[in-house]
Structure formats: structure tokens, C-alpha cells
PDB file of C-alpha atoms and ligand atoms in Angstrom:
ATOM      1  CA  MET A   1       8.177   0.713 -26.181  1.00 43.00           C
ATOM      2  CA  GLU A   2       6.744  -0.740 -23.158  1.00 56.00           C
ATOM      3  CA  THR A   3       5.085   2.671 -22.160  1.00 60.00           C
ATOM      4  CA  THR A   4       3.157   2.406 -25.385  1.00 78.00           C
ATOM      5  CA  ASP A   5       2.251  -1.170 -24.705  1.00 93.00           C
ATOM      6  CA  LEU A   6       1.033  -0.013 -21.026  1.00 95.00           C
ATOM      7  CA  GLU A   7      -0.911   2.390 -23.311  1.00 95.00           C
ATOM      8  CA  ALA A   8      -2.930  -0.667 -25.127  1.00 95.00           C
ATOM      9  CA  PHE A   9      -3.220  -2.552 -22.943  1.00 96.00           C
ATOM     10  CA  LEU A  10      -5.317   0.269 -20.418  1.00 97.00           C
ATOM     11  CA  SER A  11      -6.929   1.027 -23.395  1.00 95.00           C
ATOM     12  CA  ARG A  12      -8.677  -2.273 -23.759  1.00 96.00           C
ATOM     13  CA  ALA A  13      -9.367  -3.684 -20.573  1.00 97.00           C
ATOM     14  CA  LYS A  14     -12.353  -2.957 -18.538  1.00 98.00           C
ATOM     15  CA  ALA A  15     -12.261  -4.142 -15.383  1.00 98.00           C
ATOM     16  CA  LEU A  16      -9.043  -3.002 -13.924  1.00 98.00           C
ATOM     17  CA  CYS A  17      -7.956  -3.600 -10.565  1.00 98.00           C
ATOM     18  CA  VAL A  18      -4.635  -2.268  -9.467  1.00 98.00           C
ATOM     19  CA  LEU A  19      -2.386  -3.663  -6.427  1.00 99.00           C
ATOM     20  CA  THR A  20       0.462  -1.409  -5.160  1.00 99.00           C
ATOM     21  CA  GLY A  21       3.116  -1.081  -2.256  1.00 98.00           C
ATOM     22  CA  SER A  22       5.463   0.401  -0.750  1.00 98.00           C
ATOM     23  CA  GLY A  23       7.492   1.353  -4.262  1.00 98.00           C
ATOM     24  CA  ILE A  24       4.851   3.905  -5.592  1.00 98.00           C
ATOM     25  CA  SER A  25       5.609   5.627  -2.797  1.00 98.00           C
ATOM     26  CA  GLN A  26       9.477   5.628  -2.704  1.00 98.00           C
ATOM     27  CA  GLU A  27       9.617   9.028  -4.856  1.00 98.00           C
ATOM     28  CA  SER A  28       7.709  10.846  -2.079  1.00 98.00           C
ATOM     29  CA  GLY A  29      10.390   9.730  -0.245  1.00 97.00           C
ATOM     30  CA  ILE A  30       8.690   7.695   2.078  1.00 97.00           C
ATOM     31  CA  PRO A  31      11.325   4.635   2.655  1.00 96.00           C
ATOM     32  CA  THR A  32      10.423   1.243   1.527  1.00 97.00           C
ATOM     33  CA  PHE A  33      11.086  -2.238   3.467  1.00 96.00           C
ATOM     34  CA  ARG A  34      13.378  -4.700   1.647  1.00 96.00           C
ATOM     35  CA  GLY A  35      15.822  -2.419  -1.230  1.00 88.00           C
ATOM     36  CA  ASN A  36      19.411  -1.444  -0.699  1.00 86.00           C
ATOM     37  CA  ASP A  37      17.635   1.612   2.141  1.00 86.00           C
ATOM     38  CA  GLY A  38      15.154  -0.067   3.012  1.00 94.00           C
ATOM     39  CA  LEU A  39      12.956  -0.515   6.537  1.00 94.00           C
ATOM     40  CA  TRP A  40      13.977  -3.990   6.960  1.00 92.00           C
ATOM     41  CA  LYS A  41      17.623  -3.293   6.497  1.00 91.00           C
ATOM     42  CA  GLN A  42      18.083  -1.037   9.453  1.00 90.00           C
ATOM     43  CA  TYR A  43      15.041  -2.614  12.063  1.00 91.00           C
ATOM     44  CA  ARG A  44      13.982  -6.160  12.672  1.00 90.00           C
ATOM     45  CA  ALA A  45      10.512  -6.864  11.797  1.00 89.00           C
ATOM     46  CA  GLU A  46      10.460  -8.819  14.800  1.00 88.00           C
ATOM     47  CA  VAL A  47      11.417  -5.979  16.678  1.00 89.00           C
ATOM     48  CA  LEU A  48       8.729  -3.341  15.484  1.00 95.00           C
ATOM     49  CA  ALA A  49       6.218  -4.872  13.621  1.00 96.00           C
ATOM     50  CA  THR A  50       4.400  -8.200  15.539  1.00 97.00           C
ATOM     51  CA  PRO A  51       1.800  -8.319  18.331  1.00 97.00           C
ATOM     52  CA  GLY A  52       5.079  -9.780  20.835  1.00 97.00           C
ATOM     53  CA  ALA A  53       7.205  -6.621  20.559  1.00 96.00           C
ATOM     54  CA  PHE A  54       4.342  -4.430  21.205  1.00 97.00           C
ATOM     55  CA  ALA A  55       3.886  -6.526  24.068  1.00 97.00           C
ATOM     56  CA  ARG A  56       7.389  -6.409  25.000  1.00 96.00           C
ATOM     57  CA  ASP A  57       8.164  -2.810  24.648  1.00 96.00           C
ATOM     58  CA  PRO A  58       5.253  -1.072  23.420  1.00 97.00           C
ATOM     59  CA  LYS A  59       7.388   2.500  23.556  1.00 97.00           C
ATOM     60  CA  LEU A  60       9.492   1.364  21.256  1.00 96.00           C
ATOM     61  CA  VAL A  61       6.887   0.247  19.236  1.00 97.00           C
ATOM     62  CA  TRP A  62       5.700   3.835  18.873  1.00 97.00           C
ATOM     63  CA  GLU A  63       8.181   5.726  18.482  1.00 96.00           C
ATOM     64  CA  TRP A  64       9.173   3.821  15.367  1.00 96.00           C
ATOM     65  CA  TYR A  65       5.490   4.748  14.210  1.00 97.00           C
ATOM     66  CA  ALA A  66       6.250   8.121  14.958  1.00 97.00           C
ATOM     67  CA  TRP A  67       9.631   8.471  13.300  1.00 96.00           C
ATOM     68  CA  ARG A  68       7.542   6.470  10.811  1.00 97.00           C
ATOM     69  CA  ARG A  69       3.863   9.038  10.470  1.00 98.00           C
ATOM     70  CA  GLU A  70       6.896  11.641  10.995  1.00 97.00           C
ATOM     71  CA  ILE A  71       8.575  10.982   7.779  1.00 97.00           C
ATOM     72  CA  ILE A  72       4.963  10.079   6.176  1.00 98.00           C
ATOM     73  CA  HIS A  73       3.690  13.575   6.562  1.00 98.00           C
ATOM     74  CA  ARG A  74       6.749  15.658   5.270  1.00 98.00           C
ATOM     75  CA  ALA A  75       5.669  13.469   1.873  1.00 98.00           C
ATOM     76  CA  GLN A  76       3.584  14.226  -0.637  1.00 98.00           C
ATOM     77  CA  PRO A  77       1.742  12.488  -3.137  1.00 98.00           C
ATOM     78  CA  ASN A  78       3.947  11.740  -6.134  1.00 98.00           C
ATOM     79  CA  ALA A  79       3.061  11.843  -9.887  1.00 98.00           C
ATOM     80  CA  ALA A  80       2.241   7.437  -9.999  1.00 98.00           C
ATOM     81  CA  HIS A  81      -0.252   7.937  -6.870  1.00 98.00           C
ATOM     82  CA  GLN A  82      -2.150  11.212  -9.277  1.00 98.00           C
ATOM     83  CA  ALA A  83      -2.190   9.179 -12.221  1.00 98.00           C
ATOM     84  CA  LEU A  84      -4.441   6.670 -10.576  1.00 98.00           C
ATOM     85  CA  VAL A  85      -7.106   8.979  -9.697  1.00 98.00           C
ATOM     86  CA  GLU A  86      -7.023  10.245 -13.390  1.00 97.00           C
ATOM     87  CA  LEU A  87      -6.844   5.859 -14.011  1.00 97.00           C
ATOM     88  CA  GLU A  88      -9.605   5.651 -11.647  1.00 98.00           C
ATOM     89  CA  ALA A  89     -12.014   8.898 -13.134  1.00 97.00           C
ATOM     90  CA  GLU A  90     -11.203   7.034 -16.261  1.00 96.00           C
ATOM     91  CA  PHE A  91     -12.699   3.976 -16.045  1.00 97.00           C
ATOM     92  CA  SER A  92     -15.712   4.569 -14.119  1.00 96.00           C
ATOM     93  CA  ALA A  93     -16.533   7.070 -17.231  1.00 96.00           C
ATOM     94  CA  ARG A  94     -16.262   3.968 -19.477  1.00 95.00           C
ATOM     95  CA  PRO A  95     -18.913   2.462 -20.468  1.00 95.00           C
ATOM     96  CA  GLY A  96     -18.818  -1.323 -18.385  1.00 96.00           C
ATOM     97  CA  GLY A  97     -15.844  -0.070 -16.556  1.00 97.00           C
ATOM     98  CA  ARG A  98     -14.989  -0.938 -13.380  1.00 98.00           C
ATOM     99  CA  PHE A  99     -11.654   0.401 -10.545  1.00 98.00           C
ATOM    100  CA  ALA A 100      -9.979  -1.002  -7.543  1.00 98.00           C
ATOM    101  CA  LEU A 101      -7.566   0.728  -5.818  1.00 98.00           C
ATOM    102  CA  LEU A 102      -5.758  -3.003  -3.359  1.00 98.00           C
ATOM    103  CA  THR A 103      -2.462  -1.824  -2.063  1.00 98.00           C
ATOM    104  CA  GLN A 104      -0.277  -2.609   1.053  1.00 98.00           C
ATOM    105  CA  ASN A 105       0.527   0.432   2.118  1.00 98.00           C
ATOM    106  CA  VAL A 106      -0.643   2.194   5.147  1.00 98.00           C
ATOM    107  CA  ASP A 107       0.707   5.695   4.492  1.00 98.00           C
ATOM    108  CA  GLY A 108      -2.340   7.551   3.226  1.00 98.00           C
ATOM    109  CA  LEU A 109      -0.949   9.299  -0.036  1.00 98.00           C
ATOM    110  CA  HIS A 110      -3.480   7.207  -2.153  1.00 98.00           C
ATOM    111  CA  GLU A 111      -6.344   8.864   0.141  1.00 98.00           C
ATOM    112  CA  ARG A 112      -4.606  11.780   0.337  1.00 98.00           C
ATOM    113  CA  ALA A 113      -4.412  11.938  -3.379  1.00 98.00           C
ATOM    114  CA  GLY A 114      -7.568  11.284  -3.972  1.00 98.00           C
ATOM    115  CA  THR A 115      -7.886   8.149  -5.024  1.00 98.00           C
ATOM    116  CA  GLY A 116     -11.769   6.613  -4.196  1.00 96.00           C
ATOM    117  CA  ASN A 117     -12.406   3.364  -4.118  1.00 94.00           C
ATOM    118  CA  LEU A 118      -9.353   1.801  -2.316  1.00 98.00           C
ATOM    119  CA  ILE A 119      -9.205  -1.273  -0.522  1.00 98.00           C
ATOM    120  CA  ARG A 120      -6.956  -1.313   2.794  1.00 98.00           C
ATOM    121  CA  LEU A 121      -5.363  -4.696   2.641  1.00 98.00           C
ATOM    122  CA  HIS A 122      -2.366  -3.793   5.727  1.00 98.00           C
ATOM    123  CA  GLY A 123      -4.399  -0.568   7.918  1.00 98.00           C
ATOM    124  CA  ASP A 124      -3.893   2.510   7.761  1.00 98.00           C
ATOM    125  CA  ILE A 125      -1.488   4.242   9.825  1.00 98.00           C
ATOM    126  CA  TRP A 126      -2.878   6.724  10.426  1.00 98.00           C
ATOM    127  CA  ARG A 127      -5.738   5.505  12.710  1.00 98.00           C
ATOM    128  CA  LEU A 128      -5.425   3.983  16.266  1.00 98.00           C
ATOM    129  CA  ARG A 129      -7.144   0.834  18.234  1.00 98.00           C
ATOM    130  CA  CYS A 130      -7.779   0.719  21.942  1.00 98.00           C
ATOM    131  CA  THR A 131      -6.139  -2.694  23.277  1.00 98.00           C
ATOM    132  CA  GLY A 132      -8.369  -2.289  25.593  1.00 98.00           C
ATOM    133  CA  CYS A 133     -11.465  -1.606  24.654  1.00 97.00           C
ATOM    134  CA  GLY A 134     -11.342  -1.771  20.847  1.00 97.00           C
ATOM    135  CA  ALA A 135     -11.969   1.907  19.922  1.00 97.00           C
ATOM    136  CA  GLU A 136     -10.897   2.919  17.284  1.00 97.00           C
ATOM    137  CA  ARG A 137     -10.219   6.880  15.337  1.00 97.00           C
ATOM    138  CA  GLN A 138      -7.889   8.744  12.912  1.00 97.00           C
ATOM    139  CA  ASP A 139      -5.011  10.497  13.882  1.00 97.00           C
ATOM    140  CA  TYR A 140      -3.165  12.457  12.503  1.00 97.00           C
ATOM    141  CA  SER A 141      -1.254  14.381  15.201  1.00 97.00           C
ATOM    142  CA  VAL A 142       2.540  15.164  13.952  1.00 97.00           C
ATOM    143  CA  PRO A 143       4.432  14.429  16.695  1.00 94.00           C
ATOM    144  CA  LEU A 144       2.364  12.341  19.097  1.00 93.00           C
ATOM    145  CA  ASP A 145       2.172  14.025  22.341  1.00 89.00           C
ATOM    146  CA  ARG A 146       2.583  11.262  23.691  1.00 93.00           C
ATOM    147  CA  LEU A 147       4.447   7.860  23.818  1.00 95.00           C
ATOM    148  CA  PRO A 148       2.650   5.411  23.755  1.00 97.00           C
ATOM    149  CA  PRO A 149      -0.673   6.462  23.836  1.00 97.00           C
ATOM    150  CA  HIS A 150      -3.770   5.404  26.179  1.00 97.00           C
ATOM    151  CA  CYS A 151      -7.559   5.255  25.001  1.00 97.00           C
ATOM    152  CA  SER A 152      -9.466   8.332  26.304  1.00 94.00           C
ATOM    153  CA  PHE A 153     -12.388   5.924  26.832  1.00 94.00           C
ATOM    154  CA  CYS A 154     -10.698   2.945  29.273  1.00 96.00           C
ATOM    155  CA  PHE A 155      -7.029   3.975  29.261  1.00 97.00           C
ATOM    156  CA  SER A 156      -5.211   0.941  27.968  1.00 98.00           C
ATOM    157  CA  LEU A 157      -2.941   1.171  25.670  1.00 98.00           C
ATOM    158  CA  LEU A 158      -3.387   2.662  22.022  1.00 98.00           C
ATOM    159  CA  ARG A 159      -1.828   0.473  19.019  1.00 98.00           C
ATOM    160  CA  PRO A 160      -1.168   1.187  15.260  1.00 98.00           C
ATOM    161  CA  ALA A 161      -4.462   0.105  13.440  1.00 98.00           C
ATOM    162  CA  VAL A 162      -1.862  -1.923  10.960  1.00 98.00           C
ATOM    163  CA  VAL A 163      -1.110  -5.381  10.435  1.00 98.00           C
ATOM    164  CA  TRP A 164       1.396  -6.854  12.219  1.00 98.00           C
ATOM    165  CA  PHE A 165       3.681  -9.950  11.142  1.00 96.00           C
ATOM    166  CA  GLY A 166       1.803 -13.290  12.222  1.00 96.00           C
ATOM    167  CA  GLU A 167      -1.659 -11.374  11.933  1.00 98.00           C
ATOM    168  CA  SER A 168      -4.945 -11.829   9.940  1.00 97.00           C
ATOM    169  CA  LEU A 169      -5.588  -9.143   7.534  1.00 97.00           C
ATOM    170  CA  PRO A 170      -9.077  -7.512   7.744  1.00 96.00           C
ATOM    171  CA  GLN A 171     -11.895  -9.932   6.815  1.00 97.00           C
ATOM    172  CA  GLU A 172     -13.340  -7.940   4.453  1.00 97.00           C
ATOM    173  CA  GLU A 173     -10.896  -5.984   3.221  1.00 98.00           C
ATOM    174  CA  TRP A 174      -9.180  -9.452   1.881  1.00 98.00           C
ATOM    175  CA  ALA A 175     -13.176 -10.590   0.167  1.00 98.00           C
ATOM    176  CA  ARG A 176     -13.540  -7.794  -2.032  1.00 98.00           C
ATOM    177  CA  ALA A 177      -9.780  -8.033  -2.388  1.00 98.00           C
ATOM    178  CA  ALA A 178     -10.533 -11.837  -3.572  1.00 98.00           C
ATOM    179  CA  ASP A 179     -13.145 -10.190  -5.389  1.00 98.00           C
ATOM    180  CA  VAL A 180     -11.866  -7.686  -7.588  1.00 98.00           C
ATOM    181  CA  SER A 181      -9.080  -9.863  -8.642  1.00 98.00           C
ATOM    182  CA  ALA A 182     -10.438 -12.517  -9.419  1.00 98.00           C
ATOM    183  CA  SER A 183     -12.736 -10.121 -11.823  1.00 98.00           C
ATOM    184  CA  ALA A 184     -10.313  -8.054 -13.402  1.00 98.00           C
ATOM    185  CA  ASP A 185      -9.356  -8.406 -17.053  1.00 98.00           C
ATOM    186  CA  LEU A 186      -6.530  -6.390 -16.045  1.00 98.00           C
ATOM    187  CA  PHE A 187      -4.228  -6.327 -12.934  1.00 98.00           C
ATOM    188  CA  LEU A 188      -1.707  -4.066 -12.972  1.00 98.00           C
ATOM    189  CA  VAL A 189       0.781  -4.833 -10.201  1.00 98.00           C
ATOM    190  CA  ILE A 190       3.139  -1.179  -8.671  1.00 98.00           C
ATOM    191  CA  GLY A 191       5.794  -1.036  -6.421  1.00 98.00           C
ATOM    192  CA  THR A 192       6.007  -4.199  -4.543  1.00 98.00           C
ATOM    193  CA  SER A 193       8.198  -7.016  -4.361  1.00 98.00           C
ATOM    194  CA  ALA A 194       5.135  -9.779  -3.891  1.00 98.00           C
ATOM    195  CA  LEU A 195       7.112 -11.242  -1.437  1.00 97.00           C
ATOM    196  CA  VAL A 196       4.569 -10.817   1.179  1.00 96.00           C
ATOM    197  CA  GLN A 197       2.070 -13.169   1.703  1.00 97.00           C
ATOM    198  CA  PRO A 198      -1.918 -12.662   1.237  1.00 97.00           C
ATOM    199  CA  ALA A 199      -1.225  -9.990  -1.086  1.00 98.00           C
ATOM    200  CA  ALA A 200       1.183 -11.615  -3.302  1.00 98.00           C
ATOM    201  CA  SER A 201      -1.122 -14.221  -4.266  1.00 98.00           C
ATOM    202  CA  LEU A 202      -3.749 -11.715  -5.187  1.00 98.00           C
ATOM    203  CA  PRO A 203      -2.475 -11.041  -8.830  1.00 98.00           C
ATOM    204  CA  LEU A 204      -2.240 -14.972  -9.515  1.00 98.00           C
ATOM    205  CA  LEU A 205      -5.972 -14.994  -8.859  1.00 98.00           C
ATOM    206  CA  ALA A 206      -6.466 -11.982 -12.265  1.00 98.00           C
ATOM    207  CA  LYS A 207      -3.936 -14.684 -14.097  1.00 98.00           C
ATOM    208  CA  GLN A 208      -5.749 -17.803 -13.281  1.00 98.00           C
ATOM    209  CA  ASN A 209      -9.202 -16.092 -14.261  1.00 98.00           C
ATOM    210  CA  GLY A 210      -7.904 -15.283 -17.371  1.00 98.00           C
ATOM    211  CA  GLY A 211      -6.962 -11.400 -16.948  1.00 98.00           C
ATOM    212  CA  LEU A 212      -3.619 -10.038 -18.282  1.00 98.00           C
ATOM    213  CA  LEU A 213      -0.845  -8.965 -15.514  1.00 98.00           C
ATOM    214  CA  ILE A 214       1.364  -5.967 -15.894  1.00 98.00           C
ATOM    215  CA  GLU A 215       4.080  -5.348 -13.392  1.00 98.00           C
ATOM    216  CA  ILE A 216       5.658  -2.239 -12.510  1.00 98.00           C
ATOM    217  CA  ASN A 217       8.860  -1.960 -10.723  1.00 98.00           C
ATOM    218  CA  PRO A 218      12.609  -1.377 -11.924  1.00 97.00           C
ATOM    219  CA  ALA A 219      13.962  -4.950 -10.551  1.00 97.00           C
ATOM    220  CA  PRO A 220      12.503  -8.170 -11.109  1.00 98.00           C
ATOM    221  CA  THR A 221       9.792 -10.035  -8.466  1.00 98.00           C
ATOM    222  CA  PRO A 222       9.103 -13.225  -7.850  1.00 98.00           C
ATOM    223  CA  LEU A 223       5.990 -12.269 -10.380  1.00 98.00           C
ATOM    224  CA  SER A 224       7.773 -10.601 -12.852  1.00 98.00           C
ATOM    225  CA  GLY A 225       7.845 -13.982 -14.956  1.00 98.00           C
ATOM    226  CA  LEU A 226       4.353 -14.576 -15.220  1.00 98.00           C
ATOM    227  CA  ALA A 227       3.398 -10.714 -16.282  1.00 98.00           C
ATOM    228  CA  ASP A 228       1.686  -9.949 -20.155  1.00 98.00           C
ATOM    229  CA  LEU A 229       3.802  -7.224 -19.654  1.00 97.00           C
ATOM    230  CA  ALA A 230       7.146  -6.049 -17.542  1.00 97.00           C
ATOM    231  CA  ILE A 231       7.805  -2.563 -16.909  1.00 97.00           C
ATOM    232  CA  ARG A 232      11.023  -2.265 -15.506  1.00 97.00           C
ATOM    233  CA  GLY A 233      11.392   1.414 -14.465  1.00 97.00           C
ATOM    234  CA  LYS A 234       9.668   3.748 -10.984  1.00 98.00           C
ATOM    235  CA  ALA A 235       6.455   3.943 -10.764  1.00 98.00           C
ATOM    236  CA  ALA A 236       6.144   8.278 -10.663  1.00 98.00           C
ATOM    237  CA  GLU A 237       8.123   8.086 -14.365  1.00 97.00           C
ATOM    238  CA  VAL A 238       6.543   4.836 -15.705  1.00 97.00           C
ATOM    239  CA  LEU A 239       2.973   6.469 -15.606  1.00 97.00           C
ATOM    240  CA  GLY A 240       3.251  10.026 -15.401  1.00 94.00           C
ATOM    241  CA  GLY A 241       1.166  11.857 -17.098  1.00 87.00           C
ATOM    242  CA  LEU A 242      -0.170   8.138 -19.023  1.00 89.00           C
ATOM    243  CA  SER A 243      -4.113   9.183 -18.636  1.00 80.00           C
ATOM    244  CA  SER A 244      -3.762  11.695 -21.249  1.00 83.00           C
ATOM    245  CA  ARG A 245      -1.204   9.253 -23.214  1.00 87.00           C
ATOM    246  CA  ILE A 246      -4.459   6.808 -23.266  1.00 85.00           C
ATOM    247  CA  PRO A 247      -5.705   5.754 -26.713  1.00 82.00           C
ATOM    248  CA  ASP A 248      -9.569   6.155 -26.807  1.00 76.00           C
ATOM    249  CA  ALA A 249     -10.737   2.677 -26.000  1.00 62.00           C
TER     250      ALA A 249
HETATM  251  N1  LIG B 301       8.733   2.675  -8.347  1.00 70.61           N
HETATM  252  C1  LIG B 301       8.483   0.873  -8.551  1.00 70.61           C
HETATM  253  N2  LIG B 301       8.486   0.392  -7.482  1.00 70.61           N
HETATM  254  C2  LIG B 301       9.172   0.384  -6.395  1.00 70.61           C
HETATM  255  C3  LIG B 301      10.811   2.073  -7.156  1.00 70.61           C
HETATM  256  C4  LIG B 301       9.897   3.039  -7.202  1.00 70.61           C
HETATM  257  N3  LIG B 301      10.559   4.429  -7.585  1.00 70.61           N
HETATM  258  N4  LIG B 301      11.343   1.690  -5.416  1.00 70.61           N
HETATM  259  C5  LIG B 301      11.566   0.915  -5.282  1.00 70.61           C
HETATM  260  N5  LIG B 301      10.775  -0.336  -5.640  1.00 70.61           N
HETATM  261  C6  LIG B 301      10.009  -2.019  -5.349  1.00 70.61           C
HETATM  262  C7  LIG B 301      11.222  -2.330  -5.114  1.00 70.61           C
HETATM  263  O1  LIG B 301      11.650  -2.883  -6.242  1.00 70.61           O
HETATM  264  C8  LIG B 301      10.627  -3.332  -4.214  1.00 70.61           C
HETATM  265  O2  LIG B 301      10.801  -4.080  -5.747  1.00 70.61           O
HETATM  266  O3  LIG B 301       9.240  -1.997  -4.485  1.00 70.61           O
HETATM  267  C9  LIG B 301       9.394  -3.090  -4.633  1.00 70.61           C
HETATM  268  C10 LIG B 301       8.952  -2.348  -2.632  1.00 70.61           C
HETATM  269  O4  LIG B 301       9.422  -3.606  -2.062  1.00 70.61           O
HETATM  270  P1  LIG B 301       8.743  -4.118  -0.646  1.00 70.61           P
HETATM  271  O5  LIG B 301       9.993  -2.892  -0.013  1.00 70.61           O
HETATM  272  O6  LIG B 301       9.097  -5.359  -0.454  1.00 70.61           O
HETATM  273  O7  LIG B 301       7.736  -3.471   0.334  1.00 70.61           O
HETATM  274  P2  LIG B 301       6.204  -4.561  -0.294  1.00 70.61           P
HETATM  275  O8  LIG B 301       6.215  -4.911  -1.076  1.00 70.61           O
HETATM  276  O9  LIG B 301       4.982  -3.126  -0.596  1.00 70.61           O
HETATM  277  O10 LIG B 301       6.433  -5.137   1.273  1.00 70.61           O
HETATM  278  C11 LIG B 301       5.131  -5.914   1.345  1.00 70.61           C
HETATM  279  O11 LIG B 301       6.084  -6.349   4.213  1.00 70.61           O
HETATM  280  O12 LIG B 301       6.417  -5.616   5.364  1.00 70.61           O
HETATM  281  C12 LIG B 301       5.875  -5.562   5.058  1.00 70.61           C
HETATM  282  O13 LIG B 301       3.743  -4.893   5.574  1.00 70.61           O
HETATM  283  C13 LIG B 301       4.465  -4.663   4.981  1.00 70.61           C
HETATM  284  O14 LIG B 301       3.356  -3.424   3.437  1.00 70.61           O
HETATM  285  C14 LIG B 301       4.537  -4.227   3.692  1.00 70.61           C
HETATM  286  C15 LIG B 301       4.451  -5.522   2.230  1.00 70.61           C
END
């Protein structure tokens, strides 16, 4: 029943904004952070995902990111990632239609699935940044040839170009994300515990500006009570084959 409502909401919307979290990649075999098997259950975030941790022990932090890169390297985008690619095409073809995908994920699965208009709020695990000269480059090597990696220009340490706890989100991405959230008439939140700011405030921005909110998550979150439709389900199960089920606008 609930997914029929989802299709009805989607058929009537013009400006769709989607926010994803690690839950959308869970069915691809990538662990989430706070679930029962989550990364933060096995590791302490402040030991691995902060500037201080990296300053204290860059090799340990890089061993953890190299391990995550290997898991992600073996993973494939799932039916939920694919459904968002199809929704992007559907909304881009719709008269007055707009689509934006905001992700907290750094795994690159939305890009591999083919999403075009993607705003990465927390960076990219496949991008390295020099702590000395600031040079950045994509690096998909698995395994990395040496840990921790060093800059080939200035020989300083390279770090993952991701946002760590205590760091600000990239300003340009945040400004774009706030803009598309405030102007969305339908906001779809998929696979996030909605506990980490400021990303978790984006759905509220949509609601405050009259947008409708739909949540897809097997478990309740702080957003569930605000959702116009809360679908208790797994992303790939709920979204698989969706675009073929959306009635013509
Ligand atoms: N489909 C949809 N949702 C799922 C699935 C699934 N198959 N499996 C789990 N979930 C949900 C969980 O119920 C949970 O609400 O995904 C959510 C994952 O929450 P977190 O593990 O907290 O991940 P996320 O919300 O992405 O974390 C936000 O915190 O650690 C930082 O920077 C990191 O971007 C991350 C941010």
C-alpha cells in the first residue's frame, strides 16, 4: 500500500530532492555506521574519523580507509541506486521538472550507477587531498601501493578528501544543497539515521518551505514523525523497478 502512495506522490511532484545515507548502500554489502553491524559499533569514530586521529596516527586511519575502499571496490550499485538514476531521467524530462541528489555517502555508488546531478556533502573516499599543498586527485587503486600515501609534488601526507567529525562541509556543496532542499516540492530521505548535522536539517528546510517529505528506512528516525509518508522498508526492495510503476503525471 505504502509504495503505491510513493508512486502517487512522485507522479504529482515537479522538483524532487533526494537525500541518501549509508543505508542505501547496505544492500550492496557496505556496512552502515550505526546499525547493529555498523562501523561505529566496531570502531570509535573519534579514533578514526577526526583530524586529531589522523594527526596522531595517519597510518591507522589510512588502514581503516583502505579497508573500506576494498569493501566498496567489491560492491555494486543496487536497485535503489539504479531507481534514482531512472527518477533523475524521469524528472529531467518532465515539463518544469527538477531533480537533485544529495548524498552523505562517500562510496561513489551513485556515480557508478550513473547519477548526474549529485551533491556530495561528505566528500569522496576515492579522492585524495595533500595536507601540505592542497593538491587533490582521484585515486581508485585497491590496495593503495603504500600507507600512508604521500604527495608526489611536495611529499606531504595525503588524506582522504572526506569530511571528518569537527570539520565543516564544503561550502559550495552546502549552499547548493540548501537551495535545492528549500525549493523542493517533494523531498525523499533514504537510508539515513538523520542524526548528523547539518545534513539532517535539509529535510526540515524542505518541510518549512511547503515541501512534502517521504522517508524510506526499515527503522524509525527523528524525521519519521515529520514525514508525510514513512515507508518502513529496505531501499532496494522499495525502490526496485519504481520508475516503471509511476503513473503518468
Ligand atoms: N535500506 C534503507 N535504509 C537502511 C537499510 C536499507 N537496506 N539498512 C539500514 N538502513 C538505515 C538504518 O535504519 C539507519 O537509519 O540506514 C540508516 C543508516 O544510518 P547511519 O549508519 O547512521 O548512517 P548515516 O545516516 O549515513 O550516517 C550519517 O554519519 O558517520 C557519519 O559521515 C558519516 O555520512 C555519515 C553520517
